[in-house]
Amino acid sequence: MKRTICLVLMAALALSPLIASANDRRPRKKKKKKDKTEQVINTEQPQAAPVEILPVEAPAEPEVVETPVEEEIQVTAEQVDSLVAAWREHQREQAFDDFFNNYINIDSMIDTGTTPDSLYAARLRALASPIPLAYNDIVRRHITRYTDPRHGTMSRILGRAKYYFPMIEEELLKAGLPVELRAMAIIESALTPTAMSRMGAAGLWQFMPRTAKSYGLEVNSLVDERLDPIRSTQAACRYLKDLYSIYHDWTLAISSYNCGPGNVNKAIARSGLKECRSFWDVYHCMLHETQGYMPAFIGATYAYAYHQQHNITPAETPVPIAVDTLQINRILHLGQIASTIDLPIETLRQLNPQYKMDIIPATVKSYTLVLPQRNVVEYIEHQQEIFAKDSMYLKEYINPVNIDKKRQQSAAGRIYIVKRGDTLGAIARRFRVSTSQLMRLNHIRDPRKLRLGQRLKIGR
């Protein structure tokens, strides 16, 4: 037993250094690591001075910045009218360009005076019109006349077409007629609503008074609806429908518009043909003037469609493109409008050429007044002021004797002395006559050559 105890004591004494060493290694290892770290810190970074801790203030409330409210933009009715006018003008210009760029079969060949007949014929076929557009030497002569840039005729016609053709096309479509008939207004009047012929025909469609009245146009001392672009076009549509119902051929119907159905019937009878199918069948039996009418129609149609191929650019449109119409229910002088709002009386006359003495005789029925779109609201706002001037402007016209006197003075004509800046076209518009009429009365060959102080006779 003693021996066992001794052996245990001896074993314990032998293991005690190992146990102590094991026990010491665990805590001392951590302590040494800590001491070593403190030593590094102490040698490389000296201990910082104690930091004074200040009391933390509460964050200030954010400053509220008042955003200024945007002022409400106020647009006046006149400004809206001006914007609408600009929009309509842009639409008209764009539609005019798009027609030739998108709907006309444009080829790349520019005319240099040597365009082959085959190309002219192909271009006419490409128009695909319900009206037969034949090509021959006679037609070529008229094409050459209309496309000659030296004359400037087609350039001026194109400028006017931007205003007159949309309204003409609209009426033709309403009547169910080919829109190509618009070219007849080029032949008749060069798209000049105040054009007058030696025989007394007037307007875009050159109606004689008797024919005009038979198709519902008013023609008297104060009003001549032959000069009204819309009313005269409506009458022309009715007339053309009647002529087509007689011949069932557009070339004969167009020719009869020029010389009358009686003369066409005489030409057919003289030809000896049992069946006449077109104008070309009786060309040599037609009146000399009518022989050139259908070829001129084809030439004008070609020149309008293919003016770009001949380096022809449209001239400036002589009237505002964007317009609107008002109904007038009381007698009114155009001078009442021009003296009240910012609108020249010359512009009023151009847009309303049917009122021969500047008077809208709305006593028992209403009449139309065409105004530039930009001036419609201005007119409405000043309407009472405009009407209040009737005694000032209409005093000399209300008496029938004065009206007859004015009519006689107008019929007798007058003399105008050319001033600086005048042009023949402007003078013609001022006195509501055609440029060709002024040239004929005054034996003028070149309308560009006017002399300062020159005396011009103004026709009826």
CSV table of N, CA, C and O in Angstrom, one decimal, residues 4-102:
chain,number,residue,atom,x,y,z
A,4,THR,N,2.3,1.8,-3.3
A,4,THR,CA,1.4,2.3,-4.3
A,4,THR,C,1.3,3.8,-4.1
A,4,THR,O,1.3,4.6,-5.1
A,5,ILE,N,1.2,4.3,-2.8
A,5,ILE,CA,1.1,5.7,-2.6
A,5,ILE,C,2.4,6.4,-3.0
A,5,ILE,O,2.3,7.5,-3.6
A,6,CYS,N,3.4,5.8,-2.8
A,6,CYS,CA,4.7,6.4,-3.2
A,6,CYS,C,4.8,6.5,-4.7
A,6,CYS,O,5.3,7.5,-5.2
A,7,LEU,N,4.3,5.5,-5.4
A,7,LEU,CA,4.4,5.5,-6.8
A,7,LEU,C,3.5,6.6,-7.4
A,7,LEU,O,3.8,7.3,-8.3
A,8,VAL,N,2.3,6.8,-6.8
A,8,VAL,CA,1.4,7.9,-7.2
A,8,VAL,C,2.0,9.2,-7.0
A,8,VAL,O,1.9,10.1,-7.8
A,9,LEU,N,2.6,9.4,-5.8
A,9,LEU,CA,3.2,10.6,-5.5
A,9,LEU,C,4.4,10.9,-6.5
A,9,LEU,O,4.5,12.1,-6.9
A,10,MET,N,5.1,9.9,-6.7
A,10,MET,CA,6.2,10.1,-7.6
A,10,MET,C,5.7,10.5,-9.1
A,10,MET,O,6.3,11.3,-9.7
A,11,ALA,N,4.6,9.8,-9.5
A,11,ALA,CA,4.1,10.1,-10.8
A,11,ALA,C,3.5,11.5,-10.9
A,11,ALA,O,3.7,12.3,-11.8
A,12,ALA,N,2.9,11.9,-9.7
A,12,ALA,CA,2.3,13.3,-9.7
A,12,ALA,C,3.4,14.3,-9.8
A,12,ALA,O,3.3,15.4,-10.4
A,13,LEU,N,4.5,14.0,-9.0
A,13,LEU,CA,5.6,15.0,-9.0
A,13,LEU,C,6.3,15.0,-10.4
A,13,LEU,O,6.7,16.1,-10.8
A,14,ALA,N,6.3,13.9,-11.1
A,14,ALA,CA,6.9,13.9,-12.4
A,14,ALA,C,6.0,14.6,-13.4
A,14,ALA,O,6.6,15.3,-14.4
A,15,LEU,N,4.7,14.5,-13.3
A,15,LEU,CA,3.8,15.1,-14.3
A,15,LEU,C,3.5,16.6,-13.9
A,15,LEU,O,3.0,17.3,-14.8
A,16,SER,N,3.8,17.0,-12.7
A,16,SER,CA,3.4,18.4,-12.3
A,16,SER,C,4.1,19.4,-13.2
A,16,SER,O,3.4,20.4,-13.5
A,17,PRO,N,5.4,19.3,-13.6
A,17,PRO,CA,5.9,20.4,-14.5
A,17,PRO,C,5.2,20.4,-15.8
A,17,PRO,O,5.0,21.5,-16.4
A,18,LEU,N,4.8,19.3,-16.3
A,18,LEU,CA,4.1,19.3,-17.6
A,18,LEU,C,2.8,19.9,-17.5
A,18,LEU,O,2.3,20.7,-18.4
A,19,ILE,N,2.1,19.6,-16.4
A,19,ILE,CA,0.7,20.1,-16.2
A,19,ILE,C,0.8,21.6,-16.0
A,19,ILE,O,0.0,22.4,-16.6
A,20,ALA,N,1.8,22.0,-15.2
A,20,ALA,CA,2.0,23.5,-14.9
A,20,ALA,C,2.4,24.2,-16.2
A,20,ALA,O,1.9,25.3,-16.5
A,21,SER,N,3.2,23.5,-17.0
A,21,SER,CA,3.6,24.1,-18.3
A,21,SER,C,2.5,24.3,-19.2
A,21,SER,O,2.3,25.3,-19.9
A,22,ALA,N,1.6,23.2,-19.2
A,22,ALA,CA,0.4,23.3,-20.1
A,22,ALA,C,-0.5,24.4,-19.7
A,22,ALA,O,-1.1,25.1,-20.5
A,23,ASN,N,-0.7,24.4,-18.3
A,23,ASN,CA,-1.6,25.4,-17.8
A,23,ASN,C,-1.1,26.8,-18.0
A,23,ASN,O,-1.9,27.7,-18.3
A,24,ASP,N,0.2,27.0,-17.9
A,24,ASP,CA,0.8,28.3,-18.1
A,24,ASP,C,0.7,28.8,-19.5
A,24,ASP,O,0.6,30.0,-19.8
A,25,ARG,N,0.9,27.8,-20.5
A,25,ARG,CA,0.9,28.2,-21.9
A,25,ARG,C,-0.4,28.8,-22.4
A,25,ARG,O,-0.4,29.8,-23.1
A,26,ARG,N,-1.5,28.3,-21.9
A,26,ARG,CA,-2.8,28.8,-22.4
A,26,ARG,C,-3.0,30.3,-22.1
A,26,ARG,O,-3.2,31.1,-22.9
A,27,PRO,N,-3.0,30.7,-20.8
A,27,PRO,CA,-3.2,32.1,-20.5
A,27,PRO,C,-2.1,33.0,-20.9
A,27,PRO,O,-2.2,34.1,-21.3
A,28,ARG,N,-0.8,32.5,-20.7
A,28,ARG,CA,0.3,33.4,-21.0
A,28,ARG,C,0.4,33.7,-22.5
A,28,ARG,O,0.9,34.7,-22.9
A,29,LYS,N,0.0,32.7,-23.3
A,29,LYS,CA,0.1,33.0,-24.7
A,29,LYS,C,-0.8,34.2,-25.1
A,29,LYS,O,-0.4,35.0,-25.9
A,30,LYS,N,-2.0,34.3,-24.5
A,30,LYS,CA,-2.8,35.4,-24.8
A,30,LYS,C,-2.2,36.7,-24.3
A,30,LYS,O,-2.3,37.7,-24.9
A,31,LYS,N,-1.7,36.6,-23.1
A,31,LYS,CA,-1.1,37.8,-22.4
A,31,LYS,C,0.1,38.3,-23.2
A,31,LYS,O,0.2,39.5,-23.4
A,32,LYS,N,0.9,37.4,-23.6
A,32,LYS,CA,2.1,37.8,-24.3
A,32,LYS,C,1.7,38.5,-25.6
A,32,LYS,O,2.3,39.5,-26.0
A,33,LYS,N,0.7,37.9,-26.3
A,33,LYS,CA,0.2,38.5,-27.5
A,33,LYS,C,-0.3,39.9,-27.3
A,33,LYS,O,0.0,40.9,-28.1
A,34,LYS,N,-1.0,40.1,-26.2
A,34,LYS,CA,-1.5,41.4,-25.8
A,34,LYS,C,-0.4,42.4,-25.5
A,34,LYS,O,-0.4,43.5,-26.0
A,35,ASP,N,0.5,41.9,-24.8
A,35,ASP,CA,1.7,42.8,-24.4
A,35,ASP,C,2.4,43.2,-25.6
A,35,ASP,O,2.9,44.3,-25.7
A,36,LYS,N,2.6,42.2,-26.5
A,36,LYS,CA,3.4,42.5,-27.7
A,36,LYS,C,2.7,43.6,-28.5
A,36,LYS,O,3.3,44.5,-29.0
A,37,THR,N,1.4,43.5,-28.6
A,37,THR,CA,0.6,44.5,-29.4
A,37,THR,C,0.7,45.8,-28.8
A,37,THR,O,0.9,46.8,-29.4
A,38,GLU,N,0.6,45.9,-27.4
A,38,GLU,CA,0.7,47.2,-26.7
A,38,GLU,C,2.1,47.8,-26.9
A,38,GLU,O,2.2,49.0,-27.1
A,39,GLN,N,3.1,46.9,-27.0
A,39,GLN,CA,4.4,47.4,-27.1
A,39,GLN,C,4.6,48.1,-28.5
A,39,GLN,O,5.2,49.1,-28.6
A,40,VAL,N,4.1,47.4,-29.5
A,40,VAL,CA,4.2,48.0,-30.9
A,40,VAL,C,3.5,49.3,-30.9
A,40,VAL,O,3.9,50.3,-31.5
A,41,ILE,N,2.3,49.4,-30.3
A,41,ILE,CA,1.5,50.6,-30.4
A,41,ILE,C,2.2,51.7,-29.7
A,41,ILE,O,2.3,52.8,-30.1
A,42,ASN,N,2.8,51.3,-28.6
A,42,ASN,CA,3.5,52.4,-27.8
A,42,ASN,C,4.7,52.9,-28.4
A,42,ASN,O,5.1,54.1,-28.3
A,43,THR,N,5.4,52.1,-29.2
A,43,THR,CA,6.7,52.5,-29.9
A,43,THR,C,6.4,53.3,-31.1
A,43,THR,O,7.0,54.3,-31.4
A,44,GLU,N,5.4,52.8,-32.0
A,44,GLU,CA,5.2,53.5,-33.2
A,44,GLU,C,4.2,54.6,-33.2
A,44,GLU,O,4.3,55.6,-33.9
A,45,GLN,N,3.2,54.6,-32.3
A,45,GLN,CA,2.2,55.7,-32.2
A,45,GLN,C,2.1,56.1,-30.7
A,45,GLN,O,1.6,55.3,-29.9
A,46,PRO,N,2.6,57.2,-30.4
A,46,PRO,CA,2.6,57.6,-29.1
A,46,PRO,C,1.1,57.9,-28.7
A,46,PRO,O,0.3,58.2,-29.5
A,47,GLN,N,0.9,57.7,-27.4
A,47,GLN,CA,-0.5,57.8,-26.9
A,47,GLN,C,-1.0,59.2,-27.1
A,47,GLN,O,-0.3,60.2,-26.8
A,48,ALA,N,-2.2,59.3,-27.7
A,48,ALA,CA,-2.8,60.6,-28.0
A,48,ALA,C,-3.3,61.3,-26.7
A,48,ALA,O,-3.6,60.7,-25.7
A,49,ALA,N,-3.3,62.6,-26.8
A,49,ALA,CA,-3.8,63.4,-25.7
A,49,ALA,C,-5.3,63.2,-25.5
A,49,ALA,O,-6.0,62.9,-26.5
A,50,PRO,N,-5.8,63.3,-24.3
A,50,PRO,CA,-7.2,63.0,-24.1
A,50,PRO,C,-8.1,64.0,-24.9
A,50,PRO,O,-7.7,65.2,-25.0
A,51,VAL,N,-9.1,63.5,-25.5
A,51,VAL,CA,-10.0,64.4,-26.4
A,51,VAL,C,-11.1,64.9,-25.5
A,51,VAL,O,-11.8,64.2,-24.8
A,52,GLU,N,-11.3,66.2,-25.7
A,52,GLU,CA,-12.4,66.9,-24.9
A,52,GLU,C,-13.7,66.6,-25.7
A,52,GLU,O,-13.8,66.9,-26.9
A,53,ILE,N,-14.6,66.0,-25.1
A,53,ILE,CA,-15.9,65.7,-25.7
A,53,ILE,C,-16.9,66.9,-25.4
A,53,ILE,O,-17.2,67.2,-24.3
A,54,LEU,N,-17.3,67.5,-26.6
A,54,LEU,CA,-18.2,68.6,-26.5
A,54,LEU,C,-19.7,68.1,-26.6
A,54,LEU,O,-19.9,67.1,-27.2
A,55,PRO,N,-20.6,68.8,-26.0
A,55,PRO,CA,-22.0,68.4,-26.1
A,55,PRO,C,-22.5,68.5,-27.6
A,55,PRO,O,-22.2,69.5,-28.3
A,56,VAL,N,-23.2,67.5,-28.0
A,56,VAL,CA,-23.8,67.5,-29.4
A,56,VAL,C,-25.0,68.3,-29.5
A,56,VAL,O,-26.0,68.1,-28.7
A,57,GLU,N,-25.0,69.3,-30.4
A,57,GLU,CA,-26.2,70.1,-30.6
A,57,GLU,C,-27.2,69.4,-31.4
A,57,GLU,O,-26.9,68.7,-32.4
A,58,ALA,N,-28.4,69.6,-31.2
A,58,ALA,CA,-29.5,69.0,-32.0
A,58,ALA,C,-29.5,69.6,-33.4
A,58,ALA,O,-29.2,70.8,-33.6
A,59,PRO,N,-29.7,68.8,-34.5
A,59,PRO,CA,-29.6,69.3,-35.9
A,59,PRO,C,-30.7,70.4,-36.1
A,59,PRO,O,-31.8,70.2,-35.7
A,60,ALA,N,-30.2,71.4,-36.8
A,60,ALA,CA,-31.2,72.5,-37.1
A,60,ALA,C,-32.2,72.1,-38.1
A,60,ALA,O,-31.9,71.2,-39.0
A,61,GLU,N,-33.4,72.6,-38.0
A,61,GLU,CA,-34.5,72.2,-38.9
A,61,GLU,C,-34.2,72.8,-40.3
A,61,GLU,O,-33.7,73.9,-40.4
A,62,PRO,N,-34.4,72.0,-41.3
A,62,PRO,CA,-34.1,72.4,-42.7
A,62,PRO,C,-34.9,73.7,-43.1
A,62,PRO,O,-36.1,73.8,-42.8
A,63,GLU,N,-34.2,74.6,-43.7
A,63,GLU,CA,-34.9,75.9,-44.1
A,63,GLU,C,-35.8,75.6,-45.3
A,63,GLU,O,-35.4,75.0,-46.3
A,64,VAL,N,-37.0,76.0,-45.2
A,64,VAL,CA,-38.0,75.8,-46.2
A,64,VAL,C,-37.9,77.0,-47.2
A,64,VAL,O,-38.1,78.1,-46.9
A,65,VAL,N,-37.5,76.6,-48.5
A,65,VAL,CA,-37.4,77.6,-49.6
A,65,VAL,C,-38.7,77.6,-50.4
A,65,VAL,O,-39.0,76.5,-51.0
A,66,GLU,N,-39.3,78.7,-50.5
A,66,GLU,CA,-40.6,78.8,-51.2
A,66,GLU,C,-40.3,78.9,-52.7
A,66,GLU,O,-39.6,79.8,-53.1
A,67,THR,N,-40.7,77.9,-53.5
A,67,THR,CA,-40.6,78.0,-55.0
A,67,THR,C,-41.6,78.9,-55.6
A,67,THR,O,-42.8,78.7,-55.3
A,68,PRO,N,-41.1,79.9,-56.3
A,68,PRO,CA,-42.1,80.8,-56.9
A,68,PRO,C,-43.0,80.1,-57.9
A,68,PRO,O,-42.6,79.3,-58.7
A,69,VAL,N,-44.3,80.3,-57.8
A,69,VAL,CA,-45.3,79.7,-58.7
A,69,VAL,C,-45.1,80.4,-60.1
A,69,VAL,O,-45.1,81.6,-60.2
A,70,GLU,N,-45.0,79.5,-61.2
A,70,GLU,CA,-44.9,80.1,-62.5
A,70,GLU,C,-46.1,80.8,-62.9
A,70,GLU,O,-47.2,80.4,-62.7
A,71,GLU,N,-45.9,81.9,-63.5
A,71,GLU,CA,-47.0,82.7,-64.0
A,71,GLU,C,-47.8,82.0,-65.1
A,71,GLU,O,-47.1,81.4,-66.0
A,72,GLU,N,-49.1,82.0,-65.1
A,72,GLU,CA,-49.9,81.4,-66.1
A,72,GLU,C,-49.7,82.1,-67.4
A,72,GLU,O,-49.9,83.4,-67.5
A,73,ILE,N,-49.4,81.4,-68.5
A,73,ILE,CA,-49.2,82.0,-69.8
A,73,ILE,C,-50.5,82.3,-70.4
A,73,ILE,O,-51.3,81.3,-70.5
A,74,GLN,N,-50.8,83.5,-70.7
A,74,GLN,CA,-52.1,83.8,-71.4
A,74,GLN,C,-51.9,84.1,-72.8
A,74,GLN,O,-51.0,84.9,-73.2
A,75,VAL,N,-52.6,83.4,-73.6
A,75,VAL,CA,-52.6,83.5,-75.1
A,75,VAL,C,-53.8,84.2,-75.6
A,75,VAL,O,-54.9,83.7,-75.2
A,76,THR,N,-53.7,85.3,-76.3
A,76,THR,CA,-54.9,86.0,-76.8
A,76,THR,C,-55.5,85.3,-78.0
A,76,THR,O,-54.8,84.5,-78.6
A,77,ALA,N,-56.7,85.6,-78.3
A,77,ALA,CA,-57.4,85.0,-79.4
A,77,ALA,C,-56.7,85.4,-80.7
A,77,ALA,O,-56.6,84.6,-81.7
A,78,GLU,N,-56.2,86.7,-80.8
A,78,GLU,CA,-55.4,87.1,-82.0
A,78,GLU,C,-54.2,86.3,-82.2
A,78,GLU,O,-53.8,85.9,-83.3
A,79,GLN,N,-53.5,85.9,-81.0
A,79,GLN,CA,-52.3,85.1,-81.1
A,79,GLN,C,-52.6,83.7,-81.6
A,79,GLN,O,-51.9,83.2,-82.5
A,80,VAL,N,-53.7,83.2,-81.1
A,80,VAL,CA,-54.1,81.9,-81.6
A,80,VAL,C,-54.5,81.9,-83.1
A,80,VAL,O,-54.1,81.0,-83.9
A,81,ASP,N,-55.1,83.0,-83.5
A,81,ASP,CA,-55.5,83.1,-84.9
A,81,ASP,C,-54.2,83.2,-85.8
A,81,ASP,O,-54.1,82.6,-86.9
A,82,SER,N,-53.2,83.9,-85.3
A,82,SER,CA,-51.9,84.0,-86.0
A,82,SER,C,-51.3,82.6,-86.1
A,82,SER,O,-50.7,82.3,-87.1
A,83,LEU,N,-51.3,81.9,-85.0
A,83,LEU,CA,-50.7,80.5,-85.0
A,83,LEU,C,-51.4,79.6,-86.0
A,83,LEU,O,-50.8,78.8,-86.7
A,84,VAL,N,-52.8,79.7,-86.0
A,84,VAL,CA,-53.6,78.9,-86.9
A,84,VAL,C,-53.2,79.3,-88.4
A,84,VAL,O,-53.1,78.4,-89.3
A,85,ALA,N,-53.1,80.6,-88.6
A,85,ALA,CA,-52.7,81.0,-90.0
A,85,ALA,C,-51.4,80.5,-90.4
A,85,ALA,O,-51.2,80.0,-91.5
A,86,ALA,N,-50.4,80.5,-89.5
A,86,ALA,CA,-49.0,80.0,-89.8
A,86,ALA,C,-49.1,78.5,-90.1
A,86,ALA,O,-48.4,78.0,-91.0
A,87,TRP,N,-49.9,77.8,-89.3
A,87,TRP,CA,-50.1,76.4,-89.5
A,87,TRP,C,-50.7,76.1,-90.8
A,87,TRP,O,-50.2,75.2,-91.6
A,88,ARG,N,-51.8,76.8,-91.2
A,88,ARG,CA,-52.4,76.6,-92.5
A,88,ARG,C,-51.5,76.9,-93.6
A,88,ARG,O,-51.5,76.2,-94.7
A,89,GLU,N,-50.8,78.0,-93.5
A,89,GLU,CA,-49.8,78.4,-94.6
A,89,GLU,C,-48.8,77.3,-94.8
A,89,GLU,O,-48.5,76.9,-95.9
A,90,HIS,N,-48.3,76.8,-93.7
A,90,HIS,CA,-47.3,75.7,-93.8
A,90,HIS,C,-47.9,74.5,-94.4
A,90,HIS,O,-47.3,73.8,-95.3
A,91,GLN,N,-49.1,74.1,-94.0
A,91,GLN,CA,-49.8,73.0,-94.6
A,91,GLN,C,-50.0,73.1,-96.1
A,91,GLN,O,-49.8,72.2,-96.9
A,92,ARG,N,-50.4,74.3,-96.6
A,92,ARG,CA,-50.6,74.6,-98.0
A,92,ARG,C,-49.3,74.4,-98.7
A,92,ARG,O,-49.3,73.8,-99.8
A,93,GLU,N,-48.3,75.0,-98.2
A,93,GLU,CA,-47.0,75.0,-98.9
A,93,GLU,C,-46.5,73.5,-98.9
A,93,GLU,O,-46.0,73.1,-100.0
A,94,GLN,N,-46.7,72.8,-97.8
A,94,GLN,CA,-46.2,71.4,-97.8
A,94,GLN,C,-47.0,70.5,-98.7
A,94,GLN,O,-46.4,69.7,-99.4
A,95,ALA,N,-48.3,70.7,-98.8
A,95,ALA,CA,-49.2,69.9,-99.7
A,95,ALA,C,-48.8,70.2,-101.1
A,95,ALA,O,-48.8,69.3,-102.0
A,96,PHE,N,-48.5,71.5,-101.4
A,96,PHE,CA,-48.1,71.8,-102.8
A,96,PHE,C,-46.8,71.1,-103.2
A,96,PHE,O,-46.8,70.5,-104.3
A,97,ASP,N,-45.8,71.1,-102.3
A,97,ASP,CA,-44.6,70.4,-102.6
A,97,ASP,C,-44.7,68.9,-102.6
A,97,ASP,O,-44.2,68.2,-103.5
A,98,ASP,N,-45.5,68.3,-101.7
A,98,ASP,CA,-45.7,66.9,-101.6
A,98,ASP,C,-46.4,66.3,-102.9
A,98,ASP,O,-46.1,65.2,-103.3
A,99,PHE,N,-47.3,67.1,-103.5
A,99,PHE,CA,-48.0,66.6,-104.7
A,99,PHE,C,-47.0,66.3,-105.8
A,99,PHE,O,-47.1,65.3,-106.4
A,100,PHE,N,-46.0,67.2,-106.0
A,100,PHE,CA,-45.1,67.0,-107.1
A,100,PHE,C,-44.0,65.9,-106.6
A,100,PHE,O,-43.5,65.2,-107.5
A,101,ASN,N,-43.6,65.9,-105.4
A,101,ASN,CA,-42.6,65.0,-104.9
A,101,ASN,C,-43.1,63.6,-104.7
A,101,ASN,O,-42.3,62.6,-104.9
A,102,ASN,N,-44.4,63.4,-104.4
A,102,ASN,CA,-44.8,62.1,-104.0
A,102,ASN,C,-45.8,61.5,-105.0
A,102,ASN,O,-46.0,60.2,-105.1
